[in-house]
Amino acid sequence: MPLFSEMMADLMWTGFLETLQMTVVSTVIAIIVGVPLGVVLVVTSKNQILENYSVNHILGVIVNILRSIPFIILMVAIIPFTRLVVGTSIGTTAACVPLTIAAIPFLARLVETSIREVDSGVVEAARAMGASPYQIICKVLLPESMPTIIDNITVLIINLIGYSAMAGAVGGGGLGDIAIRYGYQRFDGTIMLITIVILVVMVQIAQVGGDMWSRKLNKK
Amino acid sequence: MIELSHIGKVYGGAARVEALKDISLSVKEGEIYGIIGQSGAGKSTLIRCINMLEAPTSGTVTVNGVELTKLKDKELREECKNIGMIFQHFNLLSSRTVYENVAFPLELQGYSKKEIKERILPILDIVKLSNRLDNYPSQLSGGQKQRVGIARALATNPKVLLCDEATSALDPQTTQSILDLLKDVNKKMGLTIVIITHEMQVVKDICDHVAVIEGGKIIEQGRVVDVFTNPKEQTTREFVGSVISHDLPDEVKAHMDLHDAWDEGTKPVVRLAFMGGSTKEPVIAGVIRRFGIEVTILFGGVDFIQEASFGHLIIALDGEKEQVRKALTYLEELQIRSEVIGYATI
Ligand SMILES: Nc1ncnc2c1ncn2[C@@H]1O[C@H](COP(=O)(O)OP(=O)(O)O)[C@@H](O)[C@H]1O
Ligand SMILES: [Mg+2]
């Protein structure tokens, strides 16, 4: 028997695509929701352009709750919600739901920190020019913090690659699923090794790509 | 042009700070108005009240005939477009080039790319940055960054320019070039400028009027020449003293033994301060001739406040007491400021 059959190669490829799907889908949705959420968390806080205690407080509490639930528990706990959204609780698509739910507050907090680092003097200058809150967000806060937001997204992607492996272990498919089923339950060292290598390469690509992009945008 | 009336500002919170107390001042069109004070005096708070970056707790702010204190946010933003502002730390957008930074306020107002270009290229020329258009702020020196700040503030063609410690982060030479630039735009564009500073040199170099602020209150204000030649408050004296020495140097004072009373054997020591025109009269010679007394010159100097020359002389009068008294009266009647600063034995 060959060490690594064609069937195995197919299996790995599918696993890779599933991991990729989980990561990409949850990253994209997390960016769409998480970045604005991060912005809102900043601008509604004290002494900021759209200060609003209730909004800030409520969102802050929700984010904190979601952030404090370990992912493995969150995944199980929201199964009814997952069924509601995608019609099933197993498979790659279903795994995207908890991944996204975990990714949104994670990214929102990172983005919040990045935006807070924008020099308050620059915001003040924009206010002095008569900029509206919306203009300040779109033309000052986001462009000025873009390099660090890119870094935040890189961190998110890397975390999601890891989390998707966890999701795989409980029926989500992907490389994590393969590593558990073949590498762990059948003691297949080769498969285990290959999955690890693929995961490492994925993380590397995300890291290097993110770094390059962020550096290109950073004019400081 | 700018009218502040009974402005008060209290910062709330646990530690209540009364940053401004009943401040009234008025800045005329085309004037350069300096506001000087020590750190924490309330200067920044005051200038931020002029464009309502900080809403005063009491009082009214009127700029260019519009009472800003009663406007709604949106109307206020409109008015802000007529008020430019520059900052100590420049506050440029690090993600934008020089050109894009200067274009920024026009972009906010929805000008087209073409209009923006037409308006800002001449301004970039005035501030001598035409060859740095594509540089990012991180590639510029402090002086160049402040020039970008000035160009950005002027892009919308404002009536008023507010400067919060605009030269405090710069070396003396660069400070001079920025002040020259401000003076230049003040003359050429008829721009009204308010300058906040803790450096009297800045006031001396370009301001027409000055207000001294301490503990959130204006303690003295007036024309720069008047405040320089005749400072009334101790803080003002110190500020003036930092650029013009009014007092006897310590070395001279040390072996002079000044007294407050005109005791037997002491001579009055008089400080004379005179402006350009009044120096034509032969003051010293006149005193000697008329009263037959001796005059000893202890210390003197001439300073320039912008174009006006301003001199001061410290002299001791010696002779028959009655004649000395008459000489003092005579000096008081002249168009120069004289003040007996003590009595010494010398
Ligand atoms: N946002 C603020 N909240 C509370 N206190 C403030 C705030 N800004 C300034 N102050 C206080 O108001 C006083 C005047 O400050 P400021 O106007 O910055 O002085 P200056 O510019 O003359 O150094 C200081 O005592 C300062 O601590
Ligand atoms: Mg200040």
Coordinates of C-alpha atoms and ligand atoms in Angstrom, one line a residue:
Chain A
M1 CA 0.0 0.0 0.0
P2 CA 1.4 3.4 -1.0
L3 CA 2.1 5.7 1.9
F4 CA -0.2 8.3 0.7
S5 CA -2.9 7.2 -1.7
E6 CA -4.9 9.3 -4.2
M7 CA -7.9 8.9 -2.0
M8 CA -6.0 10.4 0.9
A9 CA -4.9 13.4 -1.3
D10 CA -8.6 14.0 -2.2
L11 CA -9.5 13.9 1.4
M12 CA -6.9 16.4 2.3
W13 CA -7.8 18.7 -0.5
T14 CA -11.5 18.7 0.6
G15 CA -10.4 19.3 4.1
F16 CA -8.3 22.2 3.1
L17 CA -11.2 23.7 1.1
E18 CA -13.5 23.3 4.0
T19 CA -11.1 25.0 6.4
L20 CA -10.7 27.7 3.8
Q21 CA -14.4 28.1 3.5
M22 CA -15.0 28.4 7.2
T23 CA -12.2 30.9 7.6
V24 CA -13.1 33.1 4.7
V25 CA -16.8 33.2 5.4
S26 CA -16.5 34.0 9.0
T27 CA -13.7 36.5 8.3
V28 CA -15.7 38.4 5.7
I29 CA -18.9 38.6 7.9
A30 CA -16.8 39.5 10.9
I31 CA -15.2 42.4 9.0
I32 CA -18.6 43.6 7.8
V33 CA -20.1 43.6 11.3
G34 CA -17.1 43.8 13.6
V35 CA -15.3 46.8 12.1
P36 CA -18.4 49.0 12.3
L37 CA -19.1 47.6 15.8
G38 CA -15.5 48.5 16.8
V39 CA -16.1 52.0 15.5
V40 CA -19.4 52.4 17.4
L41 CA -17.7 51.2 20.6
V42 CA -15.2 54.1 20.2
V43 CA -17.3 56.9 19.1
T44 CA -20.1 56.4 21.6
S45 CA -17.7 56.2 24.5
K46 CA -17.1 59.1 26.9
N47 CA -15.9 62.4 25.4
Q48 CA -16.1 61.1 21.9
I49 CA -17.9 62.5 18.8
L50 CA -21.1 60.5 19.3
E51 CA -21.0 60.0 23.0
N52 CA -23.9 57.8 24.1
Y53 CA -23.7 56.0 27.4
S54 CA -26.6 53.4 26.8
V55 CA -25.5 52.3 23.4
N56 CA -21.9 52.0 24.4
H57 CA -22.8 50.2 27.6
I58 CA -25.2 47.7 26.0
L59 CA -22.8 46.8 23.1
G60 CA -19.9 46.6 25.5
V61 CA -21.7 44.1 27.7
I62 CA -22.8 41.9 24.7
V63 CA -19.3 41.9 23.4
N64 CA -17.9 41.0 26.7
I65 CA -20.3 38.1 27.2
L66 CA -19.6 36.6 23.8
R67 CA -15.9 37.1 24.4
S68 CA -15.9 35.3 27.7
I69 CA -17.6 32.1 26.5
P70 CA -15.0 29.5 25.4
F71 CA -15.4 28.7 21.8
I72 CA -16.1 25.0 22.2
I73 CA -19.0 25.8 24.6
L74 CA -20.3 28.6 22.4
M75 CA -20.4 26.2 19.5
V76 CA -22.6 23.8 21.4
A77 CA -24.7 26.4 23.2
I78 CA -25.9 28.1 20.0
I79 CA -26.8 25.0 18.1
P80 CA -30.5 26.0 18.0
F81 CA -29.6 29.3 16.6
T82 CA -27.3 27.7 14.0
R83 CA -30.2 25.4 13.0
L84 CA -32.4 28.4 12.6
V85 CA -29.8 30.2 10.4
V86 CA -28.5 27.4 8.1
G87 CA -31.0 24.6 8.7
T88 CA -28.6 22.2 10.2
S89 CA -26.1 22.0 13.0
I90 CA -23.5 19.8 11.4
G91 CA -21.2 20.3 8.5
T92 CA -18.9 23.1 7.3
T93 CA -21.6 25.7 6.6
A94 CA -23.1 25.1 10.1
A95 CA -19.6 25.6 11.6
C96 CA -19.4 29.0 10.0
V97 CA -22.2 30.3 12.3
P98 CA -20.4 29.9 15.7
L99 CA -17.1 30.9 14.1
T100 CA -18.7 34.1 12.9
I101 CA -20.4 34.7 16.2
A102 CA -17.0 34.4 18.0
A103 CA -15.1 36.4 15.4
I104 CA -17.3 39.5 15.4
P105 CA -16.7 40.6 19.1
F106 CA -13.1 39.5 18.8
L107 CA -12.5 41.7 15.9
A108 CA -14.6 44.5 17.3
R109 CA -12.5 44.8 20.4
L110 CA -9.3 44.7 18.4
V111 CA -10.6 47.4 16.0
E112 CA -11.8 49.5 19.0
T113 CA -8.2 49.5 20.4
S114 CA -6.8 50.4 17.0
I115 CA -9.1 53.3 16.5
R116 CA -8.5 54.6 20.0
E117 CA -4.8 54.9 19.1
V118 CA -5.7 57.5 16.5
D119 CA -4.2 60.8 17.7
S120 CA -7.1 62.8 19.3
G121 CA -5.5 66.0 17.9
V122 CA -6.2 64.8 14.4
V123 CA -9.9 64.3 15.3
E124 CA -9.9 67.7 16.9
A125 CA -8.4 69.3 13.7
A126 CA -11.2 67.7 11.7
R127 CA -13.8 69.0 14.1
A128 CA -12.3 72.4 13.8
M129 CA -12.8 72.2 10.1
G130 CA -16.5 71.4 10.5
A131 CA -16.3 67.7 9.8
S132 CA -19.5 65.8 10.6
P133 CA -19.2 62.7 12.8
Y134 CA -19.7 60.5 9.7
Q135 CA -16.9 62.3 7.9
I136 CA -14.6 61.9 10.9
I137 CA -15.3 58.2 11.0
C138 CA -14.8 57.6 7.2
K139 CA -12.1 60.2 6.5
V140 CA -10.1 60.3 9.7
L141 CA -10.6 57.4 12.1
L142 CA -10.7 54.5 9.6
P143 CA -7.9 55.7 7.2
E144 CA -5.6 56.6 10.0
S145 CA -6.0 53.3 11.8
M146 CA -6.1 51.2 8.6
P147 CA -2.7 49.6 8.9
T148 CA -3.4 48.4 12.4
I149 CA -6.9 47.2 11.4
I150 CA -5.2 45.1 8.7
D151 CA -3.0 43.7 11.5
N152 CA -6.2 43.0 13.5
I153 CA -7.7 41.1 10.6
T154 CA -4.5 39.1 10.2
V155 CA -4.7 38.1 13.8
L156 CA -8.4 37.2 13.3
I157 CA -7.7 35.0 10.3
I158 CA -5.0 33.1 12.1
N159 CA -7.3 32.6 15.1
L160 CA -10.1 31.4 12.8
I161 CA -7.9 28.9 11.2
G162 CA -7.3 27.5 14.6
Y163 CA -10.9 27.7 15.7
S164 CA -12.1 26.0 12.5
A165 CA -10.0 23.0 13.4
M166 CA -11.8 22.9 16.7
A167 CA -15.1 23.2 14.9
G168 CA -14.0 20.3 12.7
A169 CA -13.6 18.1 15.7
V170 CA -17.3 18.3 16.5
G171 CA -18.7 17.7 13.0
G172 CA -17.7 20.8 11.1
G173 CA -15.4 19.0 8.6
G174 CA -12.1 20.6 7.5
L175 CA -8.5 19.8 8.4
G176 CA -9.3 19.6 12.1
D177 CA -11.8 16.9 11.5
I178 CA -9.3 14.9 9.4
A179 CA -6.5 15.3 11.9
I180 CA -8.8 14.0 14.7
R181 CA -10.3 11.2 12.7
Y182 CA -7.2 9.9 11.0
G183 CA -4.3 11.3 12.9
Y184 CA -5.7 10.8 16.4
Q185 CA -8.2 8.0 16.3
R186 CA -6.3 5.8 13.8
F187 CA -2.8 6.8 14.8
D188 CA -1.9 7.8 11.3
G189 CA 1.2 9.9 11.9
T190 CA 1.6 10.9 8.3
I191 CA -1.9 12.4 8.0
M192 CA -1.4 14.2 11.2
L193 CA 1.9 15.7 10.0
I194 CA 0.4 16.7 6.6
T195 CA -2.5 18.5 8.2
I196 CA -0.2 20.3 10.5
V197 CA 2.0 21.4 7.6
I198 CA -1.0 22.6 5.7
L199 CA -2.3 24.6 8.7
V200 CA 1.1 26.1 9.3
V201 CA 1.4 27.1 5.7
M202 CA -2.0 28.7 5.7
V203 CA -1.2 30.7 8.8
Q204 CA 2.1 31.8 7.3
I205 CA 0.5 33.0 4.2
A206 CA -2.0 35.0 6.2
Q207 CA 0.7 36.5 8.4
V208 CA 3.1 37.4 5.6
G209 CA 0.3 38.8 3.3
G210 CA -1.2 40.8 6.1
D211 CA 2.1 42.2 7.2
M212 CA 2.9 43.3 3.6
W213 CA -0.4 44.9 3.1
S214 CA -0.3 46.7 6.5
R215 CA 3.3 47.9 5.9
K216 CA 2.3 49.3 2.5
L217 CA -0.5 51.4 4.0
N218 CA 1.5 52.6 6.9
K219 CA 3.0 56.0 6.2
K220 CA 4.0 56.8 9.8
Chain B
M1 CA -14.4 90.2 14.4
I2 CA -14.3 88.1 17.5
E3 CA -16.3 89.1 20.6
L4 CA -16.0 87.0 23.7
S5 CA -18.4 88.2 26.4
H6 CA -18.2 86.9 30.0
I7 CA -17.0 83.4 29.1
G8 CA -16.8 80.9 31.8
K9 CA -15.8 77.3 31.5
V10 CA -16.1 74.6 34.2
Y11 CA -14.9 71.1 33.5
G12 CA -17.2 68.8 35.3
G13 CA -16.5 65.4 36.8
A14 CA -15.2 64.5 40.2
A15 CA -12.4 67.0 40.1
R16 CA -14.2 70.2 39.2
V17 CA -11.9 72.6 37.4
E18 CA -12.9 76.2 36.7
A19 CA -10.7 76.7 33.7
L20 CA -12.1 80.1 32.6
K21 CA -13.6 82.9 34.7
D22 CA -15.6 85.7 33.2
I23 CA -13.4 86.3 30.2
S24 CA -14.3 89.2 27.9
L25 CA -12.2 90.3 25.0
S26 CA -12.7 91.6 21.5
V27 CA -10.5 91.2 18.5
K28 CA -10.8 93.6 15.6
E29 CA -10.7 92.6 11.9
G30 CA -7.2 92.2 10.5
E31 CA -5.6 92.2 13.9
I32 CA -3.1 89.8 15.4
Y33 CA -4.1 89.2 19.0
G34 CA -1.8 87.3 21.4
I35 CA -3.0 85.5 24.5
I36 CA -0.1 84.7 26.8
G37 CA -0.1 82.7 30.0
Q38 CA 1.8 80.0 31.9
S39 CA 1.0 76.4 31.3
G40 CA -2.4 75.5 32.8
A41 CA -3.6 79.1 32.7
G42 CA -6.5 78.2 30.5
K43 CA -5.1 79.4 27.1
S44 CA -6.1 76.3 25.1
T45 CA -9.5 76.1 26.7
L46 CA -10.0 79.8 25.8
I47 CA -9.0 79.4 22.1
R48 CA -11.1 76.2 21.8
C49 CA -14.1 78.2 23.0
I50 CA -13.6 80.6 20.1
N51 CA -14.5 77.9 17.5
M52 CA -16.6 76.0 20.0
L53 CA -14.4 72.9 20.0
E54 CA -15.2 73.4 23.7
A55 CA -18.6 74.8 24.6
P56 CA -18.3 77.5 27.2
T57 CA -20.4 76.9 30.4
S58 CA -21.5 80.6 30.4
G59 CA -21.1 83.7 28.2
T60 CA -21.3 84.2 24.5
V61 CA -19.0 83.9 21.6
T62 CA -19.5 85.9 18.5
V63 CA -17.4 85.5 15.4
N64 CA -17.8 87.5 12.3
G65 CA -21.2 88.7 13.5
V66 CA -22.6 85.3 14.2
E67 CA -23.3 84.2 17.8
L68 CA -21.8 80.8 17.8
T69 CA -23.0 79.9 21.3
K70 CA -26.6 79.7 20.2
L71 CA -26.1 77.6 17.1
K72 CA -27.0 74.0 16.6
D73 CA -24.3 71.5 15.8
K74 CA -25.0 71.5 12.1
E75 CA -25.0 75.3 11.8
L76 CA -21.9 75.5 13.9
R77 CA -20.1 73.2 11.6
E78 CA -20.9 75.5 8.8
E79 CA -19.5 78.5 10.7
C80 CA -16.4 76.6 11.6
K81 CA -15.5 76.5 8.0
N82 CA -14.7 80.3 8.3
I83 CA -12.4 79.7 11.2
G84 CA -9.0 78.0 10.5
M85 CA -7.0 76.5 13.3
I86 CA -3.4 75.4 13.6
F87 CA -1.9 73.3 16.5
Q88 CA 1.2 72.8 18.5
H89 CA 1.6 69.3 17.3
F90 CA 0.3 70.0 13.8
N91 CA -2.4 67.3 13.8
L92 CA -1.9 66.3 10.2
L93 CA -3.4 63.1 8.9
S94 CA -0.5 60.6 8.7
S95 CA -2.1 58.6 6.0
R96 CA -2.4 61.5 3.6
T97 CA 0.3 63.3 1.6
V98 CA 1.0 67.0 1.9
Y99 CA -1.4 67.7 -1.0
E100 CA -4.1 65.5 0.4
N101 CA -3.8 67.0 3.8
V102 CA -4.3 70.5 2.4
A103 CA -7.1 69.2 0.2
F104 CA -8.9 67.7 3.2
P105 CA -11.0 70.6 4.4
L106 CA -12.2 71.2 0.8
E107 CA -13.0 67.6 0.4
L108 CA -15.1 67.7 3.5
Q109 CA -17.1 70.6 1.9
G110 CA -17.6 68.6 -1.3
Y111 CA -15.4 70.5 -3.7
S112 CA -14.5 68.8 -7.0
K113 CA -11.0 67.5 -7.6
K114 CA -10.4 70.3 -10.1
E115 CA -11.6 73.1 -7.9
I116 CA -9.5 71.7 -5.0
K117 CA -6.5 71.8 -7.2
E118 CA -7.1 75.3 -8.4
R119 CA -7.5 76.5 -4.9
I120 CA -4.7 74.8 -3.1
L121 CA -1.8 75.0 -5.5
P122 CA -1.4 78.8 -4.9
I123 CA -1.6 78.3 -1.2
L124 CA 1.0 75.5 -1.3
D125 CA 3.1 78.0 -3.1
I126 CA 2.7 80.7 -0.4
V127 CA 3.8 78.2 2.2
K128 CA 6.7 77.1 0.0
L129 CA 5.8 73.5 -0.2
S130 CA 5.1 73.1 -3.9
N131 CA 8.0 70.7 -4.2
R132 CA 6.8 68.4 -1.3
L133 CA 3.3 67.7 -2.5
D134 CA 3.7 63.9 -2.5
N135 CA 5.5 63.6 0.8
Y136 CA 3.8 62.2 3.8
P137 CA 4.0 64.1 7.1
S138 CA 6.5 61.7 8.5
Q139 CA 8.9 62.8 5.8
L140 CA 8.8 66.4 6.8
S141 CA 10.5 68.6 9.4
G142 CA 8.5 70.3 12.2
G143 CA 8.6 73.6 10.4
Q144 CA 7.4 72.0 7.2
K145 CA 4.6 70.2 9.0
Q146 CA 3.4 73.5 10.5
R147 CA 3.5 75.0 7.0
V148 CA 1.2 72.2 5.9
G149 CA -1.0 73.0 8.9
I150 CA -1.2 76.6 7.9
A151 CA -1.9 75.8 4.2
R152 CA -4.7 73.4 5.4
A153 CA -6.2 76.1 7.6
L154 CA -6.1 78.6 4.8
A155 CA -7.5 76.3 2.1
T156 CA -11.1 77.2 2.9
N157 CA -10.2 80.9 2.8
P158 CA -11.2 81.6 6.4
K159 CA -11.7 85.0 8.0
V160 CA -10.0 84.0 11.2
L161 CA -7.0 81.9 12.1
L162 CA -6.6 80.4 15.5
C163 CA -3.1 79.3 16.6
D164 CA -2.7 77.2 19.7
E165 CA 1.0 77.2 20.6
A166 CA 1.7 76.9 16.9
T167 CA 5.5 77.5 17.3
S168 CA 6.0 75.9 20.7
A169 CA 7.3 72.6 19.3
L170 CA 9.7 74.4 16.9
D171 CA 13.3 75.7 17.3
P172 CA 13.8 79.5 17.4
Q173 CA 14.8 79.8 13.8
T174 CA 11.9 77.8 12.5
T175 CA 9.6 79.7 14.9
Q176 CA 10.8 82.9 13.3
S177 CA 10.0 81.7 9.8
I178 CA 6.5 80.5 10.8
L179 CA 5.8 83.9 12.5
D180 CA 7.0 85.7 9.4
L181 CA 4.6 83.5 7.3
L182 CA 1.7 84.3 9.7
K183 CA 2.5 88.0 9.6
D184 CA 2.6 87.7 5.8
V185 CA -0.8 86.1 5.4
N186 CA -2.2 88.5 8.0
K187 CA -1.1 91.4 5.7
K188 CA -1.8 89.9 2.3
M189 CA -5.2 88.3 3.1
G190 CA -6.3 90.6 5.8
L191 CA -6.7 87.6 8.1
T192 CA -7.6 88.1 11.7
I193 CA -5.2 85.9 13.8
V194 CA -5.5 84.8 17.4
I195 CA -2.2 83.4 18.8
I196 CA -2.0 81.4 22.0
T197 CA 1.5 81.2 23.4
H198 CA 3.6 81.0 26.5
E199 CA 6.5 82.7 24.8
M200 CA 6.6 86.5 25.0
Q201 CA 9.0 86.6 22.1
V202 CA 6.1 85.5 19.8
V203 CA 3.9 88.4 21.1
K204 CA 6.7 90.9 20.7
D205 CA 7.4 89.8 17.2
I206 CA 4.0 89.8 15.6
C207 CA 1.1 90.7 17.9
D208 CA -0.8 94.0 17.9
H209 CA -2.7 93.3 21.0
V210 CA -2.0 91.1 23.9
A211 CA -4.0 89.6 26.8
V212 CA -2.3 88.0 29.8
I213 CA -4.2 85.1 31.3
E214 CA -3.6 83.6 34.7
G215 CA -5.7 81.2 36.6
G216 CA -8.4 81.4 34.0
K217 CA -8.7 85.2 34.2
I218 CA -7.4 87.9 32.0
I219 CA -5.2 90.0 34.3
E220 CA -4.0 92.5 31.8
Q221 CA -4.7 93.4 28.2
G222 CA -3.8 96.2 25.8
R223 CA -1.7 97.2 22.8
V224 CA 1.6 95.3 22.8
V225 CA 3.7 98.5 22.9
D226 CA 1.8 99.7 26.0
V227 CA 2.0 96.4 27.8
F228 CA 5.7 96.1 27.0
T229 CA 6.6 99.6 28.1
N230 CA 4.3 99.7 31.1
P231 CA 3.4 96.2 32.4
K232 CA 1.2 96.5 35.5
E233 CA 0.9 93.0 36.9
Q234 CA 3.7 91.0 38.3
T235 CA 3.1 88.1 35.9
T236 CA 3.1 90.5 33.0
R237 CA 6.4 92.0 34.2
E238 CA 7.9 88.5 34.3
F239 CA 6.7 87.8 30.7
V240 CA 8.0 91.2 29.5
G241 CA 11.2 90.7 31.4
S242 CA 11.8 87.4 29.6
V243 CA 12.4 89.3 26.4
I244 CA 13.2 92.8 27.5
S245 CA 15.1 93.5 30.6
H246 CA 13.4 96.3 32.5
D247 CA 15.2 95.8 35.7
L248 CA 18.7 96.5 36.8
P249 CA 20.9 93.5 36.2
D250 CA 21.6 91.7 39.4
E251 CA 25.3 92.6 39.2
V252 CA 24.5 96.3 39.3
K253 CA 21.9 95.8 42.0
A254 CA 24.3 93.9 44.2
H255 CA 26.6 96.8 45.0
M256 CA 24.0 99.5 45.0
D257 CA 21.9 98.8 48.1
L258 CA 18.5 100.1 47.1
H259 CA 16.2 101.5 49.7
D260 CA 12.5 102.3 49.6
A261 CA 12.9 105.6 51.5
W262 CA 14.8 108.7 50.5
D263 CA 17.1 108.7 53.4
E264 CA 19.9 111.2 54.0
G265 CA 22.8 110.6 51.6
T266 CA 20.9 108.4 49.1
K267 CA 20.0 109.3 45.6
P268 CA 16.9 108.5 43.6
V269 CA 17.3 105.8 41.0
V270 CA 14.9 106.4 38.1
R271 CA 13.9 104.2 35.3
L272 CA 13.0 106.0 32.1
A273 CA 11.1 104.3 29.3
F274 CA 10.7 106.0 26.0
M275 CA 9.2 105.2 22.6
G276 CA 10.8 106.0 19.3
G277 CA 9.5 109.6 18.9
S278 CA 10.0 111.0 22.3
T279 CA 13.8 110.4 22.3
K280 CA 14.4 113.3 20.1
E281 CA 14.5 115.7 23.1
P282 CA 17.7 115.8 24.9
V283 CA 16.3 114.6 28.2
I284 CA 19.4 113.9 30.2
A285 CA 21.1 117.1 29.0
G286 CA 18.0 119.0 29.8
V287 CA 17.9 117.8 33.4
I288 CA 21.5 118.6 34.0
R289 CA 21.2 122.1 32.5
R290 CA 17.9 123.1 34.1
F291 CA 18.5 121.8 37.6
G292 CA 22.2 121.8 37.9
I293 CA 22.3 118.3 39.2
E294 CA 24.5 115.3 38.3
V295 CA 23.1 112.4 36.4
T296 CA 24.7 108.9 36.5
I297 CA 23.7 106.4 33.9
L298 CA 23.5 103.0 35.5
F299 CA 22.0 100.9 32.8
G300 CA 20.2 101.2 29.5
G301 CA 19.2 99.6 26.3
V302 CA 17.1 99.9 23.2
D303 CA 14.6 97.2 22.0
F304 CA 12.5 96.9 19.0
I305 CA 8.9 95.8 19.2
Q306 CA 8.2 95.0 15.6
E307 CA 8.9 98.4 13.9
A308 CA 8.8 100.6 16.9
S309 CA 12.0 101.3 18.9
F310 CA 11.6 101.4 22.6
G311 CA 14.4 102.3 25.0
H312 CA 14.9 102.4 28.7
L313 CA 17.5 104.0 30.9
I314 CA 18.2 103.7 34.5
I315 CA 19.8 106.7 36.1
A316 CA 20.7 108.1 39.5
L317 CA 20.1 111.8 40.3
D318 CA 22.6 113.5 42.6
G319 CA 22.5 117.1 43.9
E320 CA 20.7 119.5 46.2
K321 CA 17.5 117.7 47.3
E322 CA 15.2 120.5 46.2
Q323 CA 16.6 120.5 42.7
V324 CA 16.5 116.7 42.5
R325 CA 12.8 116.9 43.5
K326 CA 12.1 119.4 40.7
A327 CA 14.0 117.3 38.2
L328 CA 11.8 114.3 39.1
T329 CA 8.7 116.4 38.6
Y330 CA 10.1 117.6 35.3
L331 CA 10.7 114.0 34.1
E332 CA 7.1 113.1 35.1
E333 CA 5.8 115.8 32.9
L334 CA 7.7 114.7 29.8
Q335 CA 6.2 112.4 27.3
I336 CA 8.3 109.6 28.7
R337 CA 7.5 107.1 31.4
S338 CA 9.6 107.6 34.5
E339 CA 9.5 105.7 37.7
V340 CA 11.6 105.9 40.8
I341 CA 12.6 102.4 41.6
G342 CA 14.4 103.1 44.8
Y343 CA 17.1 105.1 46.6
A344 CA 20.7 104.1 46.6
T345 CA 23.9 105.4 48.2
I346 CA 26.2 104.4 45.3
Ligands
LIG1 N1 -10.9 68.2 29.2 C1 -10.5 68.7 30.4 N2 -11.1 68.1 31.5 C2 -10.8 68.6 32.7 N3 -9.9 69.6 32.9 C3 -9.3 70.2 31.9 C4 -9.6 69.7 30.6 N4 -8.9 70.5 29.7 C5 -8.2 71.4 30.5 N5 -8.4 71.2 31.8 C6 -7.9 72.0 32.9 O1 -8.2 73.3 32.7 C7 -7.0 74.1 33.0 C8 -6.6 74.9 31.8 O2 -6.1 74.1 30.8 P1 -5.5 74.6 29.4 O3 -6.6 75.4 28.8 O4 -5.1 73.4 28.6 O5 -4.3 75.4 29.8 P2 -3.1 76.0 28.9 O6 -3.4 75.7 27.5 O7 -3.0 77.4 29.3 O8 -1.9 75.2 29.4 C9 -6.0 73.2 33.6 O9 -6.1 73.2 35.0 C10 -6.4 71.9 33.0 O10 -6.0 70.8 33.9
MG2 MG -2.3 74.6 26.0

